[in-house]
Structure formats: structure tokens, C-alpha cells
Short mmCIF file of C-alpha atoms in Angstrom, two decimals:
data_model
loop_
_atom_site.label_atom_id
_atom_site.label_comp_id
_atom_site.label_asym_id
_atom_site.label_seq_id
_atom_site.Cartn_x
_atom_site.Cartn_y
_atom_site.Cartn_z
CA THR O 22 0.00 0.00 0.00
CA ALA O 23 1.03 3.62 -0.27
CA ALA O 24 1.38 3.85 3.51
CA THR O 25 3.26 0.66 4.36
CA GLY O 26 4.92 -0.38 1.11
CA LYS O 27 5.73 -3.89 -0.03
CA VAL O 28 8.08 -6.66 1.09
CA ILE O 29 10.84 -8.02 -1.16
CA ASN O 30 12.04 -11.51 -0.24
CA PHE O 31 15.05 -13.45 -1.50
CA TYR O 32 15.40 -17.03 -0.26
CA GLY O 33 18.31 -19.40 -0.21
CA PRO O 34 17.91 -23.10 -0.96
CA SER O 35 15.90 -25.16 1.50
CA ASN O 36 17.87 -27.25 3.98
CA GLU O 37 21.17 -25.47 3.22
CA PRO O 38 22.68 -24.74 6.64
CA ASP O 39 25.84 -23.11 5.25
CA TRP O 40 25.15 -19.36 5.17
CA ARG O 41 27.99 -18.80 2.68
CA ALA O 42 26.51 -21.18 0.10
CA ALA O 43 23.02 -19.76 0.66
CA LEU O 44 24.27 -16.17 0.41
CA ARG O 45 25.92 -16.89 -2.96
CA GLU O 46 22.60 -18.17 -4.33
CA ILE O 47 20.60 -15.31 -2.79
CA LEU O 48 22.92 -12.67 -4.28
CA GLU O 49 22.65 -14.39 -7.68
CA LYS O 50 18.85 -14.18 -7.39
CA VAL O 51 19.02 -10.47 -6.54
CA GLU O 52 21.08 -9.86 -9.68
CA ALA O 53 18.81 -12.14 -11.77
CA LYS O 54 15.87 -9.89 -10.82
CA GLY O 55 17.62 -6.96 -12.50
CA CYS O 56 19.40 -5.41 -9.52
CA ARG O 57 22.92 -4.29 -10.39
CA ARG O 58 25.53 -4.93 -7.70
CA LEU O 59 27.10 -1.58 -6.89
CA ALA O 60 29.54 -2.73 -4.24
CA SER O 61 30.43 -5.54 -1.87
CA ALA O 62 32.75 -4.94 1.03
CA GLY O 63 33.97 -7.02 3.92
CA PHE O 64 33.97 -5.37 7.31
CA ASP O 65 37.76 -4.97 6.97
CA GLU O 66 37.43 -2.89 3.74
CA PRO O 67 38.94 0.52 4.64
CA ARG O 68 36.22 2.60 2.94
CA LEU O 69 33.44 0.63 4.63
CA ALA O 70 35.26 0.77 7.96
CA ALA O 71 35.71 4.56 7.62
CA ALA O 72 32.07 5.08 6.67
CA MET O 73 30.92 2.92 9.60
CA GLU O 74 33.20 4.76 11.99
CA ALA O 75 31.73 8.07 10.82
CA ALA O 76 28.13 6.81 11.20
CA PRO O 77 26.75 7.36 14.68
CA LEU O 78 26.12 4.11 16.56
CA PRO O 79 23.27 3.75 19.02
CA PHE O 80 24.65 3.95 22.56
CA THR O 81 23.81 0.32 23.38
CA ALA O 82 25.50 -1.01 20.23
CA SER O 83 28.67 0.93 20.97
CA ALA O 84 29.05 -1.07 24.19
CA TYR O 85 29.39 -4.42 22.41
CA GLY O 86 32.85 -4.06 20.94
CA ASP O 87 34.18 -5.47 17.70
CA VAL O 88 31.15 -7.07 16.06
CA PRO O 89 29.74 -4.31 13.84
CA LEU O 90 26.00 -3.82 14.36
CA ALA O 91 25.39 -7.40 15.52
CA ASP O 92 23.63 -6.40 18.71
CA CYS O 93 21.55 -3.57 17.24
CA SER O 94 17.83 -3.79 16.76
CA ALA O 95 16.74 -4.09 13.13
CA LYS O 96 15.68 -0.42 13.12
CA ALA O 97 18.92 0.82 14.67
CA ARG O 98 21.00 -1.32 12.29
CA GLY O 99 18.93 -0.04 9.34
CA ASP O 100 19.47 3.57 10.41
CA VAL O 101 23.23 3.03 10.72
CA LEU O 102 23.47 1.17 7.40
CA SER O 103 21.49 3.92 5.66
CA SER O 104 23.92 6.49 7.05
CA VAL O 105 26.88 4.33 5.98
CA VAL O 106 25.49 3.87 2.46
CA ARG O 107 24.86 7.60 2.15
CA ARG O 108 28.53 8.23 2.96
CA LEU O 109 29.62 5.54 0.48
CA ASP O 110 27.22 6.93 -2.15
CA GLU O 111 28.75 10.37 -1.78
CA GLY O 112 32.42 9.47 -1.41
CA TRP O 113 32.85 6.19 -3.30
CA LEU O 114 30.03 5.54 -5.76
CA HIS O 115 29.23 9.10 -6.89
CA PRO O 116 32.11 11.40 -5.92
CA GLY O 117 31.32 14.97 -6.83
CA ALA O 118 27.56 14.46 -6.76
CA VAL O 119 25.44 16.96 -4.85
CA ILE O 120 24.03 15.10 -1.83
CA GLU O 121 21.22 16.75 0.15
CA ASP O 122 18.94 15.75 3.01
CA ALA O 123 15.44 14.56 2.15
CA VAL O 124 12.56 17.02 2.33
CA ALA O 125 9.99 15.77 4.86
CA GLY O 126 6.84 16.59 2.85
CA GLU O 127 3.42 15.11 3.62
CA ALA O 128 2.21 11.63 4.50
CA VAL O 129 -0.43 9.86 2.39
CA ASP O 130 -3.12 11.17 4.77
CA GLY O 131 -2.03 14.77 4.11
CA ARG O 132 -0.36 15.38 7.47
CA ARG O 133 3.13 16.89 7.58
CA ARG O 134 5.89 14.30 8.07
CA GLY O 135 8.72 14.56 10.56
CA GLN O 136 12.20 14.73 9.00
CA ASN O 137 12.91 11.12 10.00
CA MET O 138 9.73 10.03 8.18
CA ALA O 139 10.50 11.51 4.74
CA ALA O 140 9.36 9.48 1.74
CA TYR O 141 13.02 8.96 0.73
CA ASP O 142 16.39 9.07 2.49
CA TRP O 143 18.47 11.66 0.58
CA GLN O 144 18.82 13.41 -2.75
CA ARG O 145 21.70 12.84 -5.14
CA ASP O 146 21.85 15.42 -7.92
CA GLY O 147 18.12 16.00 -7.44
CA ARG O 148 17.19 12.29 -7.57
CA TRP O 149 15.31 10.86 -4.60
CA VAL O 150 17.28 7.93 -3.14
CA THR O 151 15.82 5.39 -0.73
CA CYS O 152 18.00 2.88 1.12
CA LYS O 153 16.57 -0.34 2.58
CA SER O 154 18.54 -3.02 4.37
CA ALA O 155 17.96 -6.62 5.37
CA GLN O 156 19.96 -8.99 7.52
CA LEU O 157 20.73 -12.47 6.25
CA THR O 158 18.76 -14.64 8.70
CA TRP O 159 18.02 -18.32 9.14
CA ASN O 160 14.32 -19.16 8.92
CA ALA O 161 13.93 -22.26 11.09
CA SER O 162 10.43 -23.10 9.83
CA SER O 163 11.42 -23.14 6.15
CA GLN O 164 14.98 -24.35 6.87
CA ARG O 165 16.65 -21.74 4.68
CA TRP O 166 18.52 -18.45 4.77
CA GLU O 167 16.67 -15.33 3.66
CA LEU O 168 16.90 -11.61 3.04
CA LYS O 169 13.61 -9.80 3.67
CA PHE O 170 13.34 -6.12 2.76
CA HIS O 171 10.29 -4.37 4.27
CA ASN O 172 8.30 -1.22 3.49
CA ILE O 173 9.44 -0.90 -0.12
CA LYS O 174 7.70 2.05 -1.78
CA LEU O 175 8.98 2.23 -5.33
CA ASP O 176 6.73 5.14 -6.25
CA ALA O 177 8.30 7.30 -3.52
CA CYS O 178 11.83 7.33 -4.95
CA ASP O 179 13.85 7.58 -8.14
CA GLU O 180 16.43 5.03 -7.00
CA LEU O 181 16.18 2.17 -4.51
CA LEU O 182 19.39 0.96 -2.86
CA LEU O 183 19.20 -2.49 -1.24
CA VAL O 184 21.80 -3.38 1.40
CA ALA O 185 22.34 -7.01 2.38
CA TYR O 186 23.88 -7.16 5.88
CA THR O 187 25.69 -10.50 6.21
CA PRO O 188 28.26 -12.11 8.51
CA GLU O 189 30.97 -11.39 5.91
CA GLY O 190 30.11 -7.75 5.25
CA VAL O 191 27.61 -5.76 3.23
CA HIS O 192 26.43 -6.06 -0.39
CA LEU O 193 24.90 -2.99 -2.01
CA PHE O 194 22.51 -3.21 -4.95
#
């Protein structure tokens, strides 16, 4: 719906307990659906590490040490990853582009939105960019690994960036 958006799911093979094998197949499916891989970076990649260091961590997450974002809630991790991707978008993927904050605008019911509820995340050279992330998770009932992106509103942006958060690092589409 216009208010809540859609869900995009990518599933690994059933009964494949190895997350690495499942992730390979999931990422192939993402590309097969027409998404172009923009970047993949392990957590030791200097540009990713610098962007993550510059992104503000929730206070609780900062107390857990060396495992990036592992102990964050899904919302907190999504907020941090969106901030990280914005920095990568500006400094790595589109250097020299004009990056601006989103304009809050109005909700579908006509009420004014708060800045954190804008229809998109930032503007790049006037294009509305939305960033959504999903964590690679094991679904015990279906016995497979999955990426599940929520609240996808394609009509509210010019470009959708999908971030797969995995044990090995992040993959940006």
C-alpha cells in the first residue's frame, strides 16, 4: 500500500545450513531480478570501515565491541546502514555528486511528516534515493537463509538501494 509499502524476499535453498553457500545463491537471485551490484565490502574494507566509523552508533551497540551492528535492533541497524550507504554513495560511488537531506513533505493522509519520516532518504543530484537493508537470517520453519526487505515504496523514490547485511560484510545493490 502507499502507507506501508511492499516486502521483497530473497530465499536461499531449502535445507542449506551453510550461510555462505546460501548467500551466494541469494545474491545471484538479486542480480537475476535486475538489480545491479554496486559494491560488496567485507567489514575490513577501509572505505566501509571509515564510513561505519563516521556513522553514529546507538549507545547500546557501541558497548558491544568489535562485532559491527550485531547487537543492534533491526531499526537501529537499518538507520546506521542507511547512514553508511549515504557516505559511500557520496564518497565512493558518486564522488562529486550533490548530496542533500530529504525534504519531509506530507504523508499519504495529508499530514506533515517529521524529518525522519520523509518518503526517501536523501537526494543525489536531485534524484530521490531510498536505502533499505535486510539482515541475512536463518528461517527455522522453512529451513533456509533469507533476506527480507520491508516497506518498499517504489513510487516514492527515483532510485532504490538495497543493502544485504551478512556475517561477511555488506552487499549494495
